């Protein structure tokens, strides 16, 4: 499946292929938005070991990601110093659910359950298999999340 970056260009597959990836549906105007800070810290501390965090903007929860690509990129960079890849805005639930979220949610670890809110997390192993799903309120420095990441790395 092809992934499209926030700037509208295809994401180079080498960014995620063979890496441990944490996909997170993100939003700029959510009570959980400060998780960007922890996600960036996590990315910075483990990217050299093969961790990639991929933010997936989504406006399906309380219209908390209303901006366009430039606005989203600027917000993330200016407020949180985000340097991990961001994809184009996507639907994570419903009939318009993106192929990426069909894959994540439809996996055994995804359990087929709709995304509950912004900042739900899916850990994908180097082989592309979904290893674990974490709730939106699971902080980037949560012990269980860190243990799962370190196990995958």
Tab-separated table of C-alpha atoms in Angstrom:
chain	number	residue	atom	x	y	z
A	1	UNK	CA	0.000	0.000	0.000
A	2	UNK	CA	1.327	3.410	-0.836
A	3	UNK	CA	1.557	6.087	1.830
A	4	UNK	CA	1.203	9.759	0.917
A	5	UNK	CA	3.124	12.347	2.910
A	6	UNK	CA	1.496	15.486	4.255
A	7	UNK	CA	3.040	17.413	1.342
A	8	UNK	CA	1.106	15.238	-1.132
A	9	UNK	CA	4.097	13.242	-2.355
A	10	UNK	CA	4.483	9.483	-1.912
A	11	UNK	CA	6.380	8.556	1.245
A	12	UNK	CA	9.576	6.783	0.274
A	13	UNK	CA	8.997	3.151	1.302
A	14	UNK	CA	12.528	2.981	2.724
A	15	UNK	CA	11.302	5.235	5.541
A	16	UNK	CA	9.118	2.445	6.954
A	17	UNK	CA	10.206	-0.807	5.294
A	18	UNK	CA	12.291	-2.911	7.667
A	19	UNK	CA	11.723	-0.460	10.519
A	20	UNK	CA	9.664	-0.640	13.681
A	21	UNK	CA	6.822	1.816	13.080
A	22	UNK	CA	4.448	3.454	15.536
A	23	UNK	CA	1.430	4.817	13.638
A	24	UNK	CA	-0.518	7.471	15.534
A	25	UNK	CA	-3.644	9.279	14.361
A	26	UNK	CA	-2.964	12.858	15.392
A	27	UNK	CA	-4.810	16.158	15.755
A	28	UNK	CA	-3.700	19.705	16.506
A	29	UNK	CA	-6.628	20.874	18.654
A	30	UNK	CA	-7.171	17.917	20.983
A	31	UNK	CA	-6.686	17.570	24.717
A	32	UNK	CA	-4.151	14.851	23.869
A	33	UNK	CA	-2.197	17.047	21.419
A	34	UNK	CA	0.623	17.563	23.965
A	35	UNK	CA	1.512	13.904	23.267
A	36	UNK	CA	3.347	15.302	20.240
A	37	UNK	CA	6.112	16.339	22.635
A	38	UNK	CA	6.510	12.812	24.020
A	39	UNK	CA	6.259	11.254	20.565
A	40	UNK	CA	9.033	13.516	19.286
A	41	UNK	CA	11.210	12.672	22.319
A	42	UNK	CA	10.582	8.959	21.764
A	43	UNK	CA	11.438	9.261	18.081
A	44	UNK	CA	14.624	11.189	18.814
A	45	UNK	CA	15.752	8.639	21.408
A	46	UNK	CA	15.137	5.512	19.301
A	47	UNK	CA	15.271	6.461	15.619
A	48	UNK	CA	18.895	5.317	15.361
A	49	UNK	CA	17.740	1.872	16.554
A	50	UNK	CA	15.150	1.664	13.773
A	51	UNK	CA	12.026	3.310	15.229
A	52	UNK	CA	9.901	5.463	12.959
A	53	UNK	CA	6.883	7.312	14.282
A	54	UNK	CA	4.347	8.174	11.595
A	55	UNK	CA	1.724	10.776	12.417
A	56	UNK	CA	-1.569	10.456	10.571
A	57	UNK	CA	-3.683	13.612	10.842
A	58	UNK	CA	-7.370	12.888	11.223
A	59	UNK	CA	-10.343	15.241	11.530
A	60	UNK	CA	-12.957	12.612	12.479
A	61	UNK	CA	-13.013	13.321	16.222
A	62	UNK	CA	-14.597	16.625	17.160
A	63	UNK	CA	-13.161	18.288	14.019
A	64	UNK	CA	-9.899	18.693	15.942
A	65	UNK	CA	-7.664	18.673	12.837
A	66	UNK	CA	-9.369	21.186	10.538
A	67	UNK	CA	-6.238	22.684	8.941
A	68	UNK	CA	-4.659	22.036	5.598
A	69	UNK	CA	-1.272	20.378	5.079
A	70	UNK	CA	0.814	23.541	5.470
A	71	UNK	CA	-1.015	24.565	8.632
A	72	UNK	CA	-0.619	21.100	10.175
A	73	UNK	CA	3.084	20.920	9.310
A	74	UNK	CA	3.735	24.393	10.666
A	75	UNK	CA	1.831	23.713	13.895
A	76	UNK	CA	3.706	20.467	14.547
A	77	UNK	CA	7.127	21.942	13.792
A	78	UNK	CA	6.685	25.242	15.628
A	79	UNK	CA	4.917	23.932	18.727
A	80	UNK	CA	6.526	20.515	19.191
A	81	UNK	CA	9.581	20.357	16.933
A	82	UNK	CA	8.122	17.341	15.141
A	83	UNK	CA	10.643	15.797	12.776
A	84	UNK	CA	8.998	12.400	12.255
A	85	UNK	CA	6.993	11.793	9.069
A	86	UNK	CA	3.428	13.013	8.800
A	87	UNK	CA	1.018	11.553	6.267
A	88	UNK	CA	-1.845	13.212	4.453
A	89	UNK	CA	-5.042	13.655	6.457
A	90	UNK	CA	-6.993	10.378	6.549
A	91	UNK	CA	-10.213	8.846	7.754
A	92	UNK	CA	-9.545	6.128	10.322
A	93	UNK	CA	-13.158	4.963	10.751
A	94	UNK	CA	-16.226	4.470	8.605
A	95	UNK	CA	-16.769	3.895	4.911
A	96	UNK	CA	-13.943	6.295	3.985
A	97	UNK	CA	-11.384	4.526	6.215
A	98	UNK	CA	-8.003	4.681	4.501
A	99	UNK	CA	-6.226	1.521	3.296
A	100	UNK	CA	-3.607	2.021	6.025
A	101	UNK	CA	-6.247	1.993	8.754
A	102	UNK	CA	-8.102	-0.912	7.140
A	103	UNK	CA	-4.847	-2.820	7.545
A	104	UNK	CA	-4.089	-1.643	11.089
A	105	UNK	CA	-7.612	-2.037	12.481
A	106	UNK	CA	-8.229	-5.283	10.584
A	107	UNK	CA	-5.122	-6.967	11.946
A	108	UNK	CA	-5.318	-9.454	14.801
A	109	UNK	CA	-3.741	-6.900	17.151
A	110	UNK	CA	-6.104	-4.209	15.825
A	111	UNK	CA	-9.051	-6.382	16.767
A	112	UNK	CA	-11.391	-4.924	14.148
A	113	UNK	CA	-12.539	-2.237	16.591
A	114	UNK	CA	-13.011	1.352	15.446
A	115	UNK	CA	-10.524	3.972	16.581
A	116	UNK	CA	-11.859	5.599	19.741
A	117	UNK	CA	-10.210	9.023	19.540
A	118	UNK	CA	-7.133	10.938	18.439
A	119	UNK	CA	-3.705	9.535	19.338
A	120	UNK	CA	-4.526	5.816	19.114
A	121	UNK	CA	-1.278	3.961	18.470
A	122	UNK	CA	-0.372	0.877	16.430
A	123	UNK	CA	3.030	-0.755	16.769
A	124	UNK	CA	4.190	-2.484	13.583
A	125	UNK	CA	7.232	-4.767	13.511
A	126	UNK	CA	10.090	-4.761	11.027
A	127	UNK	CA	8.237	-7.444	9.046
A	128	UNK	CA	5.197	-5.187	8.594
A	129	UNK	CA	2.989	-7.138	11.010
A	130	UNK	CA	0.889	-5.225	13.547
A	131	UNK	CA	2.224	-6.200	16.956
A	132	UNK	CA	0.103	-4.223	19.385
A	133	UNK	CA	-2.563	-1.541	19.656
A	134	UNK	CA	-2.532	1.140	22.335
A	135	UNK	CA	-5.334	3.439	23.455
A	136	UNK	CA	-5.307	7.169	22.754
A	137	UNK	CA	-4.550	7.905	26.408
A	138	UNK	CA	-1.446	5.696	26.443
A	139	UNK	CA	1.348	8.223	26.847
A	140	UNK	CA	4.481	7.940	24.695
A	141	UNK	CA	6.507	7.229	27.858
A	142	UNK	CA	4.122	4.526	29.138
A	143	UNK	CA	6.060	1.531	30.501
A	144	UNK	CA	4.040	-1.049	28.516
A	145	UNK	CA	4.458	0.897	25.273
A	146	UNK	CA	8.195	1.330	25.856
A	147	UNK	CA	8.611	-2.368	26.640
A	148	UNK	CA	6.770	-3.334	23.445
A	149	UNK	CA	8.873	-0.906	21.404
A	150	UNK	CA	12.122	-2.106	22.875
A	151	UNK	CA	11.092	-5.721	22.297
A	152	UNK	CA	10.398	-4.969	18.640
A	153	UNK	CA	13.648	-3.050	18.192
